[in-house]
XYZ file of C-alpha atoms in Angstrom:
552
model
C -15.848 19.084 5.052
C -15.887 16.753 2.060
C -13.770 13.759 1.247
C -10.503 15.455 0.302
C -10.607 17.574 3.471
C -11.468 14.793 5.851
C -8.197 13.719 7.412
C -4.462 14.077 7.270
C -3.032 11.351 8.796
C -0.026 13.159 7.763
C 0.907 11.739 9.460
C -2.116 8.842 8.894
C 0.834 5.883 11.226
C 0.677 2.680 14.191
C 10.801 -5.018 20.956
C 12.465 -3.357 23.691
C 10.823 -4.732 26.786
C 13.464 -4.880 29.459
C 15.055 -1.468 29.804
C 17.992 -0.434 31.947
C 16.940 0.469 35.480
C 18.426 3.788 36.490
C 18.879 4.837 40.095
C 16.024 6.882 41.515
C 18.551 9.477 42.614
C 19.672 10.096 39.043
C 17.205 12.795 38.105
C 19.675 14.890 36.133
C 20.224 14.666 32.395
C 21.987 11.366 32.000
C 22.785 10.540 28.403
C 24.211 7.962 26.076
C 24.704 7.725 22.343
C 21.606 7.053 20.239
C 23.405 4.103 18.698
C 23.780 2.552 22.167
C 24.747 -1.142 22.054
C 22.391 -1.608 25.000
C 19.370 -0.517 22.956
C 20.453 -2.726 20.062
C 20.792 -5.658 22.454
C 17.276 -5.094 23.759
C 15.851 -4.978 20.224
C 17.434 -8.324 19.413
C 16.069 -9.990 22.534
C 12.383 -9.513 21.794
C 9.619 -8.681 24.237
C 9.456 -11.745 26.485
C 13.023 -13.007 26.517
C 14.320 -11.388 29.724
C 14.104 -13.506 32.873
C 12.183 -11.841 35.709
C 13.232 -12.335 39.342
C 9.844 -12.531 41.043
C 11.426 -12.293 44.476
C 13.156 -8.970 43.859
C 11.977 -5.795 45.578
C 11.474 -4.047 42.236
C 9.285 -6.880 40.939
C 7.122 -6.893 44.062
C 6.759 -3.093 43.942
C 5.841 -3.309 40.251
C 3.322 -6.057 40.993
C 1.650 -3.939 43.695
C 1.374 -0.982 41.335
C 0.089 -3.110 38.455
C -2.637 -4.625 40.642
C -3.499 -1.192 42.035
C -3.980 0.243 38.536
C -6.248 -2.687 37.680
C -8.250 -2.235 40.893
C -7.092 -5.670 42.117
C -4.882 -4.636 45.043
C -6.566 -5.255 48.413
C -7.762 -2.005 49.963
C -5.726 -2.544 53.122
C -2.532 -3.004 51.122
C -3.252 0.062 48.973
C -3.868 2.182 52.074
C -0.660 0.883 53.642
C 1.412 1.834 50.570
C -0.185 5.284 50.270
C 0.431 6.048 53.951
C 4.027 4.860 53.684
C 4.534 7.024 50.579
C 3.191 10.081 52.403
C 5.703 9.466 55.179
C 8.599 8.680 52.849
C 8.403 9.439 49.123
C 11.210 6.918 48.517
C 9.276 4.058 50.119
C 8.399 2.794 46.629
C 9.541 3.877 43.169
C 5.819 4.214 42.413
C 5.016 6.646 45.233
C 4.687 9.592 42.854
C 1.914 7.850 40.920
C 0.187 6.455 44.007
C -0.094 9.954 45.469
C -0.807 11.886 42.255
C -3.004 9.462 40.367
C -6.094 11.682 40.220
C -4.118 14.664 38.935
C -2.279 12.575 36.338
C -5.479 11.013 35.044
C -7.341 14.336 34.956
C -4.578 15.933 32.878
C -4.467 12.926 30.556
C -8.200 13.050 29.963
C -8.114 16.809 29.396
C -5.284 16.495 26.873
C -6.803 13.570 25.014
C -8.130 14.558 21.628
C -11.847 14.048 21.672
C -13.129 12.195 18.680
C -15.808 14.197 16.989
C -19.058 12.374 16.714
C -20.329 12.228 13.197
C -23.453 14.269 13.145
C -26.134 13.772 10.594
C -25.896 16.551 8.053
C -29.325 17.585 6.947
C -29.551 18.246 3.255
C -29.800 21.925 2.328
C -31.382 22.205 -1.099
C -30.975 25.584 -2.837
C -34.362 27.283 -3.246
C -35.143 29.713 -6.039
C -37.848 32.308 -6.432
C -38.109 34.429 -9.562
C -34.580 33.491 -10.586
C -32.953 34.406 -7.260
C -31.788 32.264 -4.334
C -34.240 32.513 -1.455
C -32.279 30.595 1.201
C -28.851 32.129 0.631
C -27.997 32.540 4.326
C -28.707 28.853 4.961
C -26.374 27.897 2.130
C -23.602 30.181 3.358
C -23.733 29.057 6.990
C -24.579 25.344 6.608
C -21.842 22.737 6.508
C -20.173 22.050 3.192
C -21.499 18.486 3.224
C -25.097 19.645 3.775
C -24.954 21.967 0.780
C -23.001 19.503 -1.365
C -25.685 16.869 -1.003
C -28.353 19.394 -1.881
C -26.617 20.483 -5.091
C -27.353 17.098 -6.649
C -30.997 18.220 -6.923
C -30.194 21.486 -8.696
C -30.520 22.202 -12.420
C -27.467 23.332 -14.460
C -28.821 26.869 -14.798
C -29.367 27.019 -11.032
C -25.795 25.863 -10.414
C -24.571 28.718 -12.595
C -26.631 31.245 -10.599
C -25.146 29.865 -7.369
C -21.609 29.976 -8.789
C -21.854 33.635 -9.751
C -23.484 34.625 -6.463
C -20.948 32.765 -4.329
C -18.049 34.424 -6.167
C -19.642 37.853 -5.628
C -20.260 37.232 -1.908
C -18.100 39.559 0.217
C -18.831 38.236 3.719
C -17.942 35.062 5.601
C -18.758 32.250 6.010
C -19.222 31.249 2.400
C -19.374 27.464 2.653
C -21.536 27.124 -0.461
C -18.609 28.237 -2.651
C -16.539 25.260 -1.433
C -19.432 22.855 -1.975
C -19.845 24.191 -5.506
C -16.142 23.672 -6.257
C -16.273 20.045 -5.124
C -19.547 19.432 -6.943
C -18.294 20.861 -10.229
C -14.925 19.114 -9.983
C -16.763 15.804 -10.087
C -17.887 16.842 -13.575
C -14.374 17.001 -14.984
C -13.091 16.658 -17.623
C -16.207 17.665 -19.558
C -18.466 19.965 -17.566
C -16.195 22.478 -15.847
C -12.929 24.201 -16.625
C -9.907 24.210 -14.344
C -10.054 27.997 -14.221
C -13.641 28.233 -12.987
C -12.945 25.621 -10.320
C -9.817 27.481 -9.243
C -11.831 30.666 -8.745
C -14.246 28.850 -6.437
C -11.517 27.205 -4.370
C -9.586 30.472 -4.129
C -12.706 32.251 -2.907
C -13.390 29.494 -0.370
C -9.893 29.789 1.032
C -10.427 33.451 1.931
C -12.872 32.687 4.742
C -11.707 31.288 8.111
C -12.609 27.617 8.282
C -13.254 25.151 11.079
C -10.003 23.197 10.854
C -6.530 24.778 10.881
C -4.948 24.343 7.487
C -8.183 24.096 5.497
C -7.631 27.527 3.964
C -4.161 26.452 2.799
C -5.619 23.276 1.279
C -8.239 25.225 -0.684
C -5.886 27.965 -1.858
C -3.173 25.509 -2.873
C -5.746 23.506 -4.811
C -6.774 26.698 -6.596
C -3.129 27.278 -7.501
C -2.725 23.746 -8.846
C -5.811 24.092 -11.041
C -4.595 27.462 -12.340
C -1.250 25.802 -13.058
C -2.948 22.956 -14.926
C -4.744 25.664 -16.943
C -1.400 27.398 -17.702
C -2.375 30.508 -15.716
C 0.991 30.829 -13.991
C 0.540 34.301 -12.543
C -2.669 33.363 -10.750
C -1.081 30.116 -9.617
C 1.866 32.025 -8.155
C -0.471 34.333 -6.258
C -2.286 31.374 -4.699
C 0.928 29.570 -3.753
C 2.305 32.730 -2.151
C -0.832 33.043 -0.025
C -1.031 29.399 1.025
C 2.713 29.138 1.721
C 2.310 31.825 4.403
C -0.448 30.018 6.339
C 1.281 29.323 9.654
C -1.457 26.912 10.788
C -0.912 24.569 7.858
C 1.541 21.921 6.685
C 2.862 23.928 3.754
C 5.366 21.700 1.967
C 3.120 21.286 -1.076
C 2.569 25.048 -1.451
C 6.287 25.796 -1.023
C 7.261 23.144 -3.558
C 5.020 24.624 -6.245
C 5.918 28.212 -5.394
C 9.586 27.339 -5.837
C 8.820 25.633 -9.159
C 6.937 28.716 -10.405
C 9.899 30.917 -9.441
C 12.300 28.506 -11.111
C 10.264 28.410 -14.333
C 10.204 32.231 -14.367
C 13.988 32.395 -13.969
C 13.762 34.032 -10.529
C 16.583 31.936 -9.112
C 17.080 33.969 -5.939
C 13.438 33.571 -4.861
C 13.557 29.897 -5.843
C 16.608 29.351 -3.587
C 14.966 31.141 -0.651
C 11.806 29.074 -1.019
C 13.789 25.834 -1.245
C 15.695 26.789 1.904
C 12.429 27.294 3.796
C 11.044 24.033 2.417
C 13.984 21.869 3.490
C 14.309 23.640 6.858
C 10.662 23.342 7.884
C 9.786 20.028 6.194
C 12.992 17.976 5.915
C 11.218 14.618 5.433
C 8.397 15.510 3.092
C 7.964 14.013 -0.353
C 7.920 17.501 -1.849
C 11.237 18.368 -0.200
C 12.814 15.269 -1.737
C 11.505 16.200 -5.166
C 12.696 19.796 -4.861
C 16.172 18.829 -3.636
C 16.687 16.359 -6.454
C 15.556 18.850 -9.081
C 18.158 21.213 -7.599
C 20.799 18.439 -7.691
C 21.109 18.414 -3.894
C 21.483 15.207 -1.907
C 18.888 14.694 0.877
C 21.118 11.986 2.340
C 23.720 14.370 3.717
C 21.849 14.241 7.039
C 22.914 10.614 7.409
C 26.543 11.676 7.726
C 26.012 13.837 10.810
C 27.281 12.593 14.168
C 24.699 11.159 16.510
C 23.354 13.369 19.315
C 23.247 12.112 22.876
C 20.171 10.392 24.199
C 18.907 11.943 27.436
C 17.083 9.550 29.716
C 16.205 12.039 32.456
C 14.861 15.565 32.203
C 16.208 18.738 33.755
C 13.531 20.962 32.215
C 10.584 18.857 33.423
C 11.960 16.923 36.430
C 8.535 15.581 37.449
C 8.762 13.270 34.445
C 11.757 11.422 35.865
C 9.802 9.409 38.435
C 7.384 8.340 35.717
C 10.183 7.365 33.333
C 11.775 5.205 36.001
C 8.411 3.556 36.626
C 8.060 2.666 32.932
C 11.531 1.134 32.956
C 10.728 -0.945 36.055
C 7.348 -2.070 34.739
C 8.853 -3.063 31.405
C 11.664 -4.976 33.048
C 9.267 -6.907 35.226
C 6.771 -7.767 32.498
C 3.930 -5.319 33.256
C 3.636 -3.733 29.821
C -0.004 -2.625 30.122
C 0.713 -0.623 33.246
C 3.847 0.791 31.626
C 1.667 1.954 28.754
C -0.607 3.819 31.187
C 2.354 5.599 32.806
C 3.703 6.466 29.341
C 0.420 8.220 28.580
C 0.995 10.414 31.657
C 4.512 11.216 30.457
C 3.261 12.303 27.033
C 0.600 14.513 28.600
C 3.203 16.566 30.471
C 6.061 16.419 27.953
C 5.399 19.598 25.957
C 8.402 21.400 27.492
C 10.676 18.369 27.725
C 14.032 18.217 25.951
C 13.717 16.802 22.406
C 16.578 14.398 23.158
C 14.520 13.017 26.037
C 11.522 12.560 23.747
C 13.579 10.350 21.456
C 14.188 8.118 24.475
C 10.455 8.264 25.300
C 9.777 7.131 21.734
C 11.967 4.096 22.453
C 9.851 3.408 25.518
C 6.783 3.539 23.270
C 8.423 1.048 20.967
C 9.037 -1.176 23.979
C 5.257 -1.622 24.047
C 5.361 -2.751 20.425
C 3.701 0.569 19.623
C 5.536 1.721 16.510
C 2.739 4.144 15.679
C 3.305 5.904 18.995
C 7.037 6.015 18.348
C 6.567 7.444 14.854
C 4.174 10.109 16.131
C 6.675 11.265 18.756
C 9.584 11.244 16.302
C 7.579 13.197 13.735
C 7.021 16.014 16.226
C 10.609 15.935 17.489
C 12.423 15.786 14.161
C 10.307 18.355 12.364
C 10.772 20.805 15.246
C 14.473 19.928 15.713
C 15.990 18.995 12.351
C 19.497 19.117 13.869
C 18.638 15.788 15.552
C 18.186 14.116 12.166
C 21.002 11.580 11.860
C 21.319 8.037 10.606
C 20.354 6.592 13.997
C 17.217 8.714 14.366
C 16.252 8.004 10.752
C 16.645 4.271 11.384
C 14.199 4.696 14.252
C 11.862 6.687 12.012
C 12.024 4.059 9.269
C 12.283 0.757 11.181
C 13.228 -2.293 9.155
C 10.663 -4.857 10.296
C 9.470 -8.174 8.830
C 11.995 -7.744 6.017
C 12.603 -11.503 5.376
C 8.831 -11.971 4.984
C 8.508 -9.007 2.617
C 11.437 -10.392 0.641
C 9.939 -13.884 0.497
C 6.593 -12.625 -0.845
C 7.807 -9.735 -2.982
C 6.031 -10.896 -6.170
C 8.839 -9.379 -8.226
C 8.543 -6.021 -6.458
C 11.128 -4.323 -4.279
C 10.512 -5.540 -0.689
C 11.336 -2.019 0.514
C 8.316 -0.733 -1.408
C 6.132 -3.260 0.399
C 7.656 -2.271 3.730
C 6.975 1.386 2.911
C 3.309 0.564 2.360
C 3.073 -1.355 5.659
C 4.652 1.534 7.559
C 1.953 3.861 6.260
C -0.928 1.390 6.448
C -0.509 -0.020 9.954
C 2.738 1.286 11.464
C 3.705 -2.417 11.522
C 0.847 -3.425 13.832
C -0.215 -6.927 12.699
C -3.484 -6.602 14.693
C -4.515 -3.231 13.217
C -8.140 -2.895 12.067
C -9.450 0.163 10.242
C -12.945 1.638 10.301
C -13.451 -0.010 6.898
C -12.518 -3.388 8.469
C -9.166 -3.580 6.665
C -6.833 -5.802 8.657
C -3.213 -6.402 9.485
C 0.149 -5.093 8.392
C -0.897 -4.131 4.867
C -4.535 -3.432 5.763
C -6.243 -6.024 3.606
C -9.874 -5.032 3.090
C -12.545 -7.783 2.951
C -13.299 -7.026 -0.716
C -9.587 -7.223 -1.562
C -9.323 -10.602 0.119
C -12.336 -11.809 -1.880
C -10.777 -10.453 -5.086
C -7.648 -12.482 -4.342
C -9.769 -15.577 -3.586
C -7.929 -15.935 -0.300
C -9.254 -17.464 2.909
C -6.038 -16.873 4.867
C -5.976 -15.222 8.270
C -5.377 -11.511 7.559
C -3.933 -11.049 11.050
C -1.127 -13.501 10.335
C 1.842 -11.355 9.210
C 3.058 -13.746 6.526
C -0.418 -14.336 5.079
C -1.176 -10.619 5.170
C 2.061 -9.652 3.431
C 1.477 -12.350 0.831
C -1.990 -10.992 0.019
C -0.874 -7.358 0.041
C 2.081 -8.120 -2.216
C -0.113 -9.897 -4.737
C -2.580 -7.034 -4.809
C -0.041 -4.217 -5.215
C 1.798 -6.315 -7.849
C -1.435 -6.587 -9.839
C -1.952 -2.822 -9.534
C 1.588 -2.055 -10.711
C 1.008 -4.196 -13.811
C -2.377 -2.547 -14.355
C -0.690 0.876 -14.140
C 2.076 -0.013 -16.618
C 4.698 0.236 -13.899
C 3.703 3.724 -12.723
C 4.121 3.361 -8.971
C 2.195 6.500 -7.997
C -0.904 5.255 -9.834
C -0.603 1.804 -8.270
C -0.334 3.320 -4.776
C -3.342 5.548 -5.404
C -5.262 2.445 -6.477
C -4.171 0.553 -3.355
C -5.599 3.330 -1.183
C -8.694 4.458 -3.093
C -9.397 1.681 -5.595
C -8.213 1.298 -9.195
C -11.497 2.427 -10.757
C -11.212 5.809 -9.058
C -7.669 6.146 -10.359
C -8.911 5.559 -13.911
C -11.382 8.401 -13.393
C -8.665 10.722 -12.045
C -6.294 9.938 -14.917
C -9.015 11.058 -17.320
C -9.864 14.063 -15.181
C -6.294 15.336 -14.718
C -4.327 14.479 -17.862
C -0.752 15.437 -16.986
C 2.642 13.846 -17.565
C 3.967 15.353 -14.305
C 3.515 12.662 -11.594
C 3.854 15.198 -8.765
C 1.127 17.396 -10.240
C -1.101 14.353 -10.663
C -0.521 13.271 -7.052
C -1.325 16.746 -5.768
C -4.472 16.992 -7.882
C -5.929 13.771 -6.453
C -9.232 15.001 -4.962
C -9.136 12.745 -1.869
C -6.882 14.318 0.736
C -6.197 10.955 2.356
C -5.033 9.463 -0.946
C -2.879 12.487 -1.828
C -1.058 12.230 1.471
C -0.901 8.445 1.279
C 0.854 8.313 -2.100
C 3.311 11.056 -1.152
C 4.044 9.412 2.201
C 4.693 5.937 0.786
C 7.001 7.323 -1.922
C 8.870 9.290 0.742
C 9.152 6.133 2.875
C 10.400 4.149 -0.099
C 13.163 6.619 -0.862
C 14.474 6.613 2.711
C 14.239 2.839 3.175
C 16.378 2.315 0.109
C 18.725 5.130 1.087
C 19.235 3.693 4.577
C 19.443 0.015 3.789
C 20.785 -0.558 0.264
C 24.024 0.099 -1.536
C 22.250 0.859 -4.814
C 20.040 3.493 -3.249
C 18.253 5.845 -5.652
C 20.172 8.961 -6.597
C 16.917 10.470 -7.814
C 13.392 10.033 -6.569
C 12.424 10.088 -10.245
C 13.866 6.584 -10.420
C 11.433 5.538 -7.692
C 8.470 6.985 -9.576
C 9.575 5.011 -12.611
C 10.490 1.960 -10.455
C-alpha cells in the first residue's frame, strides 16, 4: 500500500552460551523456576567463558555434526554415523537430525516467510472524457501506489470527480478511494477537511484488502479523523467496526472506543472495553494509557509468582532431541550449528507448551539473538498473559549496556535511550537497516554527518554516544515533548514539524495515532511502552503515570 501501511514491525525488534546438558532419556516435562540461579549464572559468564573439554564424547559428537552441517565431514565418516544411527538411534545425540535432515530443512523452508519482491508499480493516470472517468476499472483494481502516483497529474476538479465517484462505488475492490485519501491528506491542513478524509478511509476499509489488518487500519484512521473533527458518533461507529476485526492488532481501536464510551458516560461499556483491551493486549502503549486513566496499576503483574520453566515437551516430544542438540552445541562452542537446529525447533513449535517456548527464547538469547527472543516472547505472552511475571518481563525488557547508556546520557534518562535501542536494533550492535542505519541505536549516515562524527557506528559506545546526542538535540528542539522527539528520531524532525501543523491537538496520544507513517506511529508507541516498563522494573522512582513519561 502506501507509506503508513507498509510495515508493522509491531513488533519492528533484533549471553547464555553453555547450557545445562540434560540426559537424553529425560524427554518428559522437566521444569525449574524462571528465576533459576543457573540461568543467571550463565548470563554473567558471557558467551565464550566456559572451558570446553575437546576430548569428551559430547564434544566429538558435536564436532562431527557441526562439520556435517557445513559439508566438511568426510563422506566415509558421515556414512558411518548415519548407518550407526539407523542401527541404534542412541548412537549419537544428533542421530535424529542426521536421519531427518531433509524433512527438517524442507519444513523450515516451507515455513519461512518469503520476502515479497518489490515490483515496479506502473503509474495509472486517471483519464477523463466528457467529464467522466474513462478508465475507472483500472483505477479500482490497480494497486494503491499505482493510482497514488497518477493522482499527482490530476487537476483539482478531476480529483473532486474521482472523490465523489469512489464514495458512490458499491463494489470491491475500490483501491482508488484509499489512494485519494492518502493524496488528499498530504494537503492538510489547508486543502482537505478531516471529515472528507474520514469518509474516504471509512469507504476503503469496507473492501477486503491484501494484508490482514489493513481494513482495521483504514477504519480506525477514519474514526480518528472524525474524532479530530468532533464527530463523535461517526467516530464511535468506526471504532466499533475496527475493534471487531479479528485479523488485526486492535489495541488502538479499543483504546479509542473505550474513551468514546467514557466521554459519553457509558461506564459499563467503557469497563467492558477496557477489560478486553488489557486481556488481549497487556503490553501495548494504549493499554498503559487506558489503565492509568482508569487509575489502575499495570505493575500488578510483577507481583505474581513465577511459573515453572519447562525444558522438555510432552505435547511435541519430537522437539526434545533437537533441544538437547542445541544445549550440547552451545556447551561445546558450536553456536552457528545450534542456531540452525533452533530454526528447526521454531518451525515445529506451534503446538508446544508456552512454558517450553520461554525456555526456547532463552536458547535464542544464547546465540546473542535478542530479536529472536523478543519475537518468541511476544507471541507467548500475548497468547498466555498468565505467564506475565517479573521474571518474564525482565526477559522481555533486558537491561543491556546500561553503564554505557548512563555514561553518555546527555542529561536524558538512560532508560529512555535503552528503550530506543531495544526498538531500533534489539540490542544487536552489528545491525544494519535497508537505509544503511547502523548499530545499537541505528545511526543513519546523514545523522552521523549532522553530528560531525567519524566514529565507528558499530562500536557500541560510539554508537550510543552519537544516538544520545541526536535524541538530546531532538528533545530540546521539541521543547521536552518526548513523543515529538521520538517521531523525529524515526522519521526526521522536518516531517514532525509538518505533522504538528497538520494535526493540531493537545492530546499526545491522538497526535501519535494520527501520524500518517505506520512505522513511525508504532515506533513512538513502542518506545514509550518500553520506557515505562524499564523504569517500572529497574527503578525505585518508577512512574506512577505514563503521562509523566510523555512530559519527561
